Each structure stands twice: as structure tokens, then as C-alpha cells.
């Protein structure tokens, strides 16, 4: 049964989190964030927004200069062991020994968490198989492709069967087919109860996978909530219209109340407010003697919101 009010228990609770790096750069300006247990959470933001810094602090790799982080109710500053046991982390940068074999990498990880080898073996096999790496288990990690290395990081992060999995750009450099496979894998984990937090620059990926999202910009959370509620705040949408005939200057003039942009390829771009109906566009195009050949959204909806909020 789905839990409703009161607010769902937080897997991760962040309050007034601040980070000033040694060189004086203020990367986090006091952020608050609640990541509900069981959610599939996207932390989005442009390059340098503070995503990896936030993840670094949650996972104990970066020291905060202010504020608190709780993981499953434990303060990360006072209970580092309890928090680490609950977290699986896939960092943005590859961070395994490249001369070690895949099997050594995942089994050693289990060792760090005090898991007996006999217990670790079936977990390693299950995850390496699911991530398509089983055949490579005795190869050195340096022989893997970029996408395989990223999947190895996921297999390693899951060795101690954490309740929360944090992935910093897990699909960067992963081809489309593998990415979809990875989505299915992450969905399966989430359905089994694992809270998943990911950062990605593929907004379509976030929109497809995640039920909650926070957008961070220059060290501040600019928007946070369910994916649905966020997308419903979008008050305009842009379309690309390909007409049968290339629009002439006078036809473009006839459309001027729509404030169209004629793109280099002859397509017409139009941005509609929430209050405007697409009927208005079809009518004006017809009056101008233009026939729609094809029509598409210029960007996906999350992308549009993201650009509005972070520009
Ligand atoms: N060790 C460091 N010393 C000084 N500044 C740092 C350090 N690490 C990160 N920064 C700065 O902090 C800001 C936030 O960096 P962070 O890596 O958290 O961004 P991000 O949101 O993960 O970006 P990306 O999408 O590029 O991965 C950036 O301006 C970065 O240059
Ligand atoms: Mg980053």
C-alpha cells in the first residue's frame, strides 16, 4: 500500500548544508533536501551547480562547512559507519584499480563491508550477470570500455546490498541500448525498495525514471518536488513546425502575433503560453497559406523547465 500524508520518512535529510572549498569558493549556500525512502530521485543542475559536492558530503568524501546530513536517521558526522552501511555509491569519476580483475574489485568491496566471501560470491555473480559483465569477471578492469566501467561501478556499489543507491551520472558515456538496459536494472532495484538518487545531464532520462526531482543552480536548490508537480508549473512550451512549403517573408509576417522564429532549416519555432491553445497556431498557419507537414516539441518538458530555472 502506498503511504500518503504525513510526509514520507526521509532516506536522506539535508539541512542548511554549506560547503566552502579551501580556495574560498562557495559551492553550497545552505541547501535543504528531503529524499523520501523508496523514491527515485533526480538531482539536476548545470555543470558546477554543486551536485557532486552534495553527494560527496552525503557519502563522507567531502567535509561540509556547515549544516547537517542524516541518512536513515543517522547523522553522517557523528555516525559515519551506520550511514556508510546504508549507502551504495557510484562516483562520477572511475575509482577502481585498473589492474584488478572485475571479480577482485567487487569481492574486495564486500570485504570492506565485512561480508564473508561465501556470502559475497552469489551477490557478485547476480549483479555482474545482470549488468552484462559476468563473462568479463576474470579480466582486468582496464580492458573494459567506458560503459562497462560504469556498470562495474554499479555492481561494486551493490555488494553490501545497500538500502540507498547514489549514482553520479551513471549513464554518461553509455550507449543508448545499454542505457535502456541500465534503466531497467535501476527500476527493478527501486521496485524492490531501494531508494535511488541520481544526477544526470540527460533530462529525458530523469523524466522517464524519477518520481521526484530537485534542481540545483549555483549552490542553491531552485525547485524541488514530485516530477509531476514540477512539470505542471511549466507555463510555456516550444514547438518546431515543419511546413510543406518553405515559409516566405510575408507569410512569416502574417504569423507575427505568434512571435515565430524562422530556423535556419526553414522550420518555424513557436513558444506557446499555458493559456494559448494550439488551435490558434493551426488557424494562423492556414490563413497564411501554410500546411503543417510535421510537428514536434522543441525540447522535452523537463528540459524546458530546467532551462527556464537555470539560465
Ligand atoms: N576541490 C575543490 N576545490 C575548489 N573548488 C571545487 C572543488 N571541487 C569542486 N569545486 C567547485 O565547486 C563547484 C561545484 O562543483 P561540483 O563538482 O559539485 O558540480 P556538479 O554540479 O557536480 O557539476 P558537473 O555537472 O560538472 O559534475 C564548481 O564550481 C567546482 O569548480
Ligand atoms: Mg558532478
Short mmCIF file of C-alpha atoms and ligand atoms in Angstrom, two decimals:
data_model
loop_
_atom_site.label_atom_id
_atom_site.label_comp_id
_atom_site.label_asym_id
_atom_site.label_seq_id
_atom_site.Cartn_x
_atom_site.Cartn_y
_atom_site.Cartn_z
CA UNK A 1 0.00 0.00 0.00
CA UNK A 2 1.27 3.48 -0.82
CA UNK A 3 1.95 5.74 2.13
CA UNK A 4 0.34 9.15 1.94
CA UNK A 5 0.42 12.00 4.49
CA UNK A 6 2.22 12.65 6.81
CA UNK A 7 5.44 13.35 4.89
CA UNK A 8 7.21 10.11 3.99
CA UNK A 9 10.18 9.11 6.08
CA UNK A 10 13.38 10.51 4.65
CA UNK A 11 16.14 8.20 3.49
CA UNK A 12 18.34 11.30 3.30
CA UNK A 13 17.62 14.52 5.13
CA UNK A 14 19.79 17.55 4.43
CA UNK A 15 19.54 20.79 6.39
CA UNK A 16 21.28 24.10 5.68
CA UNK A 17 24.18 22.29 4.05
CA UNK A 18 27.08 24.54 3.22
CA UNK A 19 30.39 23.99 1.52
CA UNK A 20 33.15 26.50 1.01
CA UNK A 21 36.20 24.91 -0.62
CA UNK A 22 39.71 25.69 0.66
CA UNK A 23 40.22 28.22 -2.15
CA UNK A 24 37.25 30.21 -0.83
CA UNK A 25 34.77 29.06 -3.49
CA UNK A 26 31.26 28.72 -2.08
CA UNK A 27 29.87 25.57 -3.72
CA UNK A 28 26.80 25.08 -1.47
CA UNK A 29 24.96 28.02 0.03
CA UNK A 30 22.85 26.23 2.64
CA UNK A 31 20.64 23.68 0.93
CA UNK A 32 17.70 21.72 2.37
CA UNK A 33 16.65 18.46 0.81
CA UNK A 34 14.47 15.51 1.80
CA UNK A 35 14.80 12.34 -0.18
CA UNK A 36 11.89 10.07 0.75
CA UNK A 37 12.52 6.40 1.37
CA UNK A 38 11.72 4.35 -1.71
CA UNK A 39 11.84 7.30 -4.07
CA UNK A 40 13.66 7.53 -7.37
CA UNK A 41 15.21 10.95 -7.02
CA UNK A 42 16.91 13.14 -9.63
CA UNK A 43 19.37 15.79 -8.53
CA UNK A 44 19.74 18.02 -11.56
CA UNK A 45 21.74 21.10 -12.34
CA UNK A 46 24.22 22.59 -14.80
CA UNK A 47 27.97 21.91 -14.65
CA UNK A 48 29.40 23.22 -11.41
CA UNK A 49 26.00 23.58 -9.69
CA UNK A 50 27.06 21.55 -6.65
CA UNK A 51 25.64 18.08 -7.34
CA UNK A 52 28.85 16.12 -6.82
CA UNK A 53 29.74 18.27 -3.83
CA UNK A 54 26.40 17.37 -2.24
CA UNK A 55 26.89 13.68 -2.99
CA UNK A 56 30.47 13.86 -1.72
CA UNK A 57 29.25 15.21 1.61
CA UNK A 58 26.44 12.67 1.93
CA UNK A 59 28.88 9.84 1.28
CA UNK A 60 31.59 11.19 3.56
CA UNK A 61 34.17 12.02 0.90
CA UNK A 62 33.84 15.78 1.25
CA UNK A 63 33.61 17.60 4.54
CA UNK A 64 30.76 20.10 4.92
CA UNK A 65 31.50 23.54 6.31
CA UNK A 66 28.01 23.88 7.78
CA UNK A 67 24.68 22.13 8.19
CA UNK A 68 23.69 18.50 8.71
CA UNK A 69 23.04 15.35 6.73
CA UNK A 70 21.11 12.40 8.09
CA UNK A 71 21.00 9.04 6.36
CA UNK A 72 18.22 6.78 7.62
CA UNK A 73 18.02 8.94 10.73
CA UNK A 74 21.76 8.79 11.50
CA UNK A 75 23.81 11.96 11.43
CA UNK A 76 26.68 11.41 8.99
CA UNK A 77 29.06 13.49 11.12
CA UNK A 78 28.54 11.50 14.32
CA UNK A 79 27.62 8.09 12.85
CA UNK A 80 29.81 7.60 9.76
CA UNK A 81 29.77 3.79 9.95
CA UNK A 82 25.99 3.46 10.28
CA UNK A 83 25.48 5.84 7.38
CA UNK A 84 28.05 4.19 5.11
CA UNK A 85 26.45 0.78 5.63
CA UNK A 86 23.19 2.09 4.18
CA UNK A 87 24.71 3.76 1.14
CA UNK A 88 25.93 2.39 -2.16
CA UNK A 89 27.80 4.97 -4.21
CA UNK A 90 28.69 5.22 -7.87
CA UNK A 91 31.00 8.21 -8.17
CA UNK A 92 31.30 10.43 -11.22
CA UNK A 93 34.96 9.50 -11.76
CA UNK A 94 36.17 5.91 -12.19
CA UNK A 95 37.79 4.93 -8.92
CA UNK A 96 38.88 1.31 -9.01
CA UNK A 97 42.25 -0.32 -9.50
CA UNK A 98 42.55 -0.76 -13.26
CA UNK A 99 44.90 -3.74 -12.95
CA UNK A 100 42.49 -5.65 -10.70
CA UNK A 101 40.04 -8.07 -12.22
CA UNK A 102 36.32 -7.33 -12.02
CA UNK A 103 35.87 -10.19 -9.61
CA UNK A 104 38.60 -8.87 -7.30
CA UNK A 105 37.10 -5.40 -7.39
CA UNK A 106 33.61 -6.46 -6.34
CA UNK A 107 34.75 -9.09 -3.85
CA UNK A 108 37.24 -6.76 -2.17
CA UNK A 109 34.45 -4.24 -1.80
CA UNK A 110 32.38 -6.86 0.03
CA UNK A 111 35.42 -7.42 2.23
CA UNK A 112 35.47 -3.75 3.25
CA UNK A 113 31.93 -4.16 4.46
CA UNK A 114 32.79 -7.28 6.42
CA UNK A 115 30.83 -9.63 4.19
CA UNK A 116 32.12 -13.20 4.13
CA UNK A 117 33.41 -14.40 0.76
CA UNK A 118 30.88 -17.23 0.65
CA UNK A 119 28.12 -14.69 1.09
CA UNK A 120 29.65 -12.23 -1.38
CA UNK A 121 30.09 -14.70 -4.24
CA UNK A 122 26.39 -15.15 -5.11
CA UNK A 123 25.78 -11.39 -4.84
CA UNK A 124 28.72 -10.69 -7.13
CA UNK A 125 27.50 -13.25 -9.63
CA UNK A 126 23.93 -11.97 -9.59
CA UNK A 127 24.90 -8.35 -10.19
CA UNK A 128 27.71 -8.99 -12.68
CA UNK A 129 25.31 -11.13 -14.68
CA UNK A 130 22.53 -8.55 -14.57
CA UNK A 131 24.93 -5.86 -15.67
CA UNK A 132 26.29 -7.97 -18.51
CA UNK A 133 29.79 -8.28 -17.04
CA UNK A 134 29.88 -11.89 -15.92
CA UNK A 135 31.87 -13.11 -18.93
CA UNK A 136 34.50 -10.49 -18.13
CA UNK A 137 34.86 -11.31 -14.45
CA UNK A 138 38.45 -12.50 -14.75
CA UNK A 139 39.60 -9.64 -16.98
CA UNK A 140 41.47 -6.62 -15.70
CA UNK A 141 39.25 -3.55 -15.33
CA UNK A 142 41.48 -1.56 -17.68
CA UNK A 143 40.32 -3.73 -20.58
CA UNK A 144 36.70 -2.61 -20.19
CA UNK A 145 35.01 0.02 -22.34
CA UNK A 146 33.78 3.21 -20.69
CA UNK A 147 30.21 1.98 -20.45
CA UNK A 148 31.35 -1.32 -18.94
CA UNK A 149 33.47 0.50 -16.35
CA UNK A 150 30.42 2.43 -15.27
CA UNK A 151 28.42 -0.76 -14.91
CA UNK A 152 31.25 -2.27 -12.90
CA UNK A 153 30.98 0.67 -10.51
CA UNK A 154 27.27 -0.12 -10.09
CA UNK A 155 27.96 -3.81 -9.43
CA UNK A 156 30.56 -2.83 -6.84
CA UNK A 157 28.24 -0.33 -5.13
CA UNK A 158 25.63 -3.05 -4.65
CA UNK A 159 27.88 -5.63 -2.99
CA UNK A 160 26.68 -4.84 0.55
CA UNK A 161 23.05 -4.63 -0.65
CA UNK A 162 22.54 -1.02 0.44
CA UNK A 163 19.11 0.50 1.03
CA UNK A 164 20.09 3.67 -0.77
CA UNK A 165 21.97 3.83 -4.05
CA UNK A 166 23.51 7.12 -5.14
CA UNK A 167 24.71 7.44 -8.71
CA UNK A 168 26.60 10.46 -10.02
CA UNK A 169 25.98 10.47 -13.77
CA UNK A 170 25.66 6.69 -14.13
CA UNK A 171 24.86 6.77 -17.84
CA UNK A 172 27.48 9.27 -19.00
CA UNK A 173 29.22 7.69 -21.98
CA UNK A 174 26.86 4.70 -22.06
CA UNK A 175 25.31 3.97 -25.45
CA UNK A 176 21.55 4.12 -25.95
CA UNK A 177 20.88 0.41 -25.84
CA UNK A 178 22.96 -0.17 -22.72
CA UNK A 179 21.46 2.90 -21.12
CA UNK A 180 18.00 1.43 -21.52
CA UNK A 181 19.23 -1.81 -20.01
CA UNK A 182 20.64 0.15 -17.10
CA UNK A 183 17.31 1.95 -16.66
CA UNK A 184 15.52 -1.40 -16.39
CA UNK A 185 18.07 -2.58 -13.87
CA UNK A 186 17.67 0.56 -11.73
CA UNK A 187 13.87 0.38 -11.98
CA UNK A 188 13.99 -3.20 -10.76
CA UNK A 189 16.13 -2.18 -7.78
CA UNK A 190 13.79 0.69 -6.97
CA UNK A 191 10.75 -1.60 -7.22
CA UNK A 192 12.48 -3.89 -4.73
CA UNK A 193 12.58 -0.98 -2.29
CA UNK A 194 16.00 0.60 -2.89
CA UNK A 195 15.95 4.40 -2.72
CA UNK A 196 17.78 5.72 -5.76
CA UNK A 197 19.35 9.14 -6.14
CA UNK A 198 20.96 10.06 -9.42
CA UNK A 199 22.41 13.00 -11.20
CA UNK A 200 22.27 13.17 -14.95
CA UNK A 201 22.55 15.68 -17.75
CA UNK A 202 20.07 13.63 -19.80
CA UNK A 203 16.84 15.24 -18.71
CA UNK A 204 14.78 12.79 -20.68
CA UNK A 205 16.35 10.09 -18.54
CA UNK A 206 15.37 11.89 -15.35
CA UNK A 207 11.84 12.46 -16.61
CA UNK A 208 11.44 8.80 -17.56
CA UNK A 209 12.89 7.29 -14.41
CA UNK A 210 12.43 9.61 -11.48
CA UNK A 211 9.40 10.39 -9.38
CA UNK A 212 10.98 13.30 -7.54
CA UNK A 213 13.42 15.94 -8.61
CA UNK A 214 15.47 18.79 -7.21
CA UNK A 215 17.10 21.37 -9.43
CA UNK A 216 20.24 22.94 -8.06
CA UNK A 217 21.91 26.01 -9.52
CA UNK A 218 25.00 27.81 -8.19
CA UNK A 219 24.83 26.03 -4.86
CA UNK A 220 21.12 26.65 -4.23
CA UNK A 221 18.03 24.49 -4.70
CA UNK A 222 15.84 26.41 -7.13
CA UNK A 223 12.99 23.89 -7.39
CA UNK A 224 12.09 20.66 -5.65
CA UNK A 225 9.12 18.33 -5.65
CA UNK A 226 7.45 15.46 -7.44
CA UNK A 227 8.22 15.22 -11.14
CA UNK A 228 4.53 15.65 -11.86
CA UNK A 229 4.10 18.82 -9.80
CA UNK A 230 7.26 20.32 -11.24
CA UNK A 231 6.25 19.72 -14.81
CA UNK A 232 2.83 21.19 -14.14
CA UNK A 233 4.48 24.52 -13.21
CA UNK A 234 5.81 24.79 -16.73
CA UNK A 235 3.88 27.74 -18.14
CA UNK A 236 5.12 27.61 -21.71
CA UNK A 237 6.16 25.07 -24.29
CA UNK A 238 8.08 25.43 -27.55
CA UNK A 239 7.26 23.65 -30.79
CA UNK A 240 9.09 23.12 -34.04
CA UNK A 241 6.78 23.17 -37.06
CA UNK A 242 7.85 21.88 -40.44
CA UNK A 243 5.57 23.20 -43.17
CA UNK A 244 5.11 21.66 -46.60
CA UNK A 245 6.26 24.85 -48.32
CA UNK A 246 9.17 26.92 -47.04
CA UNK A 247 7.56 29.99 -45.43
CA UNK A 248 8.07 33.29 -47.24
CA UNK A 249 8.81 36.59 -45.54
CA UNK A 250 5.21 37.79 -45.97
CA UNK A 251 3.83 34.52 -44.58
CA UNK A 252 6.07 34.92 -41.54
CA UNK A 253 4.73 38.45 -41.15
CA UNK A 254 1.17 37.10 -41.16
CA UNK A 255 2.14 34.91 -38.18
CA UNK A 256 3.73 37.71 -36.21
CA UNK A 257 1.33 37.62 -33.26
CA UNK A 258 2.66 34.12 -32.55
CA UNK A 259 6.17 35.57 -32.39
CA UNK A 260 7.56 32.83 -34.62
CA UNK A 261 11.24 32.24 -35.24
CA UNK A 262 12.30 31.02 -38.65
CA UNK A 263 15.08 28.49 -38.05
CA UNK A 264 17.94 28.03 -40.50
CA UNK A 265 16.43 24.81 -41.84
CA UNK A 266 13.17 26.61 -42.73
CA UNK A 267 11.26 25.25 -39.73
CA UNK A 268 9.11 27.59 -37.67
CA UNK A 269 9.63 27.69 -33.91
CA UNK A 270 6.79 28.86 -31.71
CA UNK A 271 6.52 29.18 -27.96
CA UNK A 272 3.03 28.91 -26.53
CA UNK A 273 1.90 30.11 -23.13
CA UNK A 274 -0.12 27.74 -21.00
CA UNK A 275 -3.20 29.84 -21.73
CA UNK A 276 -2.84 29.55 -25.51
CA UNK A 277 -4.35 26.72 -27.49
CA UNK A 278 -2.57 25.07 -30.37
CA UNK A 279 -5.73 25.69 -32.40
CA UNK A 280 -4.64 29.32 -32.64
CA UNK A 281 -1.44 28.21 -34.38
CA UNK A 282 -3.15 25.89 -36.84
CA UNK A 283 -5.65 28.61 -37.72
CA UNK A 284 -2.98 31.27 -38.31
CA UNK A 285 -0.85 28.91 -40.37
CA UNK A 286 -3.81 28.01 -42.55
CA UNK A 287 -4.72 31.68 -43.01
CA UNK A 288 -1.15 32.35 -44.08
CA UNK A 289 -1.40 29.55 -46.65
CA UNK A 290 0.95 27.19 -44.82
CA UNK A 291 0.32 23.48 -44.31
CA UNK A 292 1.84 21.62 -41.38
CA UNK A 293 3.91 18.66 -42.52
CA UNK A 294 5.36 17.66 -39.15
CA UNK A 295 5.26 18.97 -35.62
CA UNK A 296 7.35 18.24 -32.55
CA UNK A 297 8.23 19.64 -29.15
CA UNK A 298 11.43 21.64 -29.30
CA UNK A 299 12.65 20.15 -26.02
CA UNK A 300 11.17 17.69 -23.61
CA UNK A 301 9.20 19.33 -20.84
CA UNK A 302 11.71 18.85 -18.06
CA UNK A 303 14.40 20.30 -20.30
CA UNK A 304 12.27 23.35 -20.91
CA UNK A 305 11.70 23.90 -17.18
CA UNK A 306 15.38 23.31 -16.47
CA UNK A 307 16.43 25.96 -18.97
CA UNK A 308 13.95 28.45 -17.52
CA UNK A 309 15.20 27.87 -13.99
CA UNK A 310 18.93 27.78 -14.58
CA UNK A 311 19.56 30.31 -17.32
N1 LIG B 1 38.17 20.58 -4.50
C1 LIG B 1 37.65 21.71 -4.97
N2 LIG B 1 38.22 22.90 -4.75
C2 LIG B 1 37.67 24.05 -5.19
N3 LIG B 1 36.52 24.13 -5.86
C3 LIG B 1 35.88 22.97 -6.11
C4 LIG B 1 36.39 21.71 -5.69
N4 LIG B 1 35.53 20.74 -6.08
C5 LIG B 1 34.54 21.38 -6.72
N5 LIG B 1 34.74 22.71 -6.75
C6 LIG B 1 33.84 23.72 -7.35
O1 LIG B 1 32.57 23.64 -6.76
C7 LIG B 1 31.55 23.85 -7.73
C8 LIG B 1 30.58 22.69 -7.70
O2 LIG B 1 31.24 21.53 -8.18
P1 LIG B 1 30.51 20.13 -8.31
O3 LIG B 1 31.52 19.15 -8.73
O4 LIG B 1 29.74 19.88 -7.07
O5 LIG B 1 29.49 20.45 -9.51
P2 LIG B 1 28.49 19.45 -10.26
O6 LIG B 1 27.13 20.02 -10.08
O7 LIG B 1 28.72 18.06 -9.86
O8 LIG B 1 28.93 19.68 -11.79
P3 LIG B 1 29.06 18.63 -13.02
O9 LIG B 1 27.71 18.57 -13.64
O10 LIG B 1 30.03 19.32 -13.93
O11 LIG B 1 29.55 17.34 -12.50
C9 LIG B 1 32.26 24.03 -9.06
O12 LIG B 1 32.36 25.40 -9.34
C10 LIG B 1 33.64 23.45 -8.81
O13 LIG B 1 34.61 24.10 -9.58
MG1 LIG B 2 29.42 16.42 -10.80
#
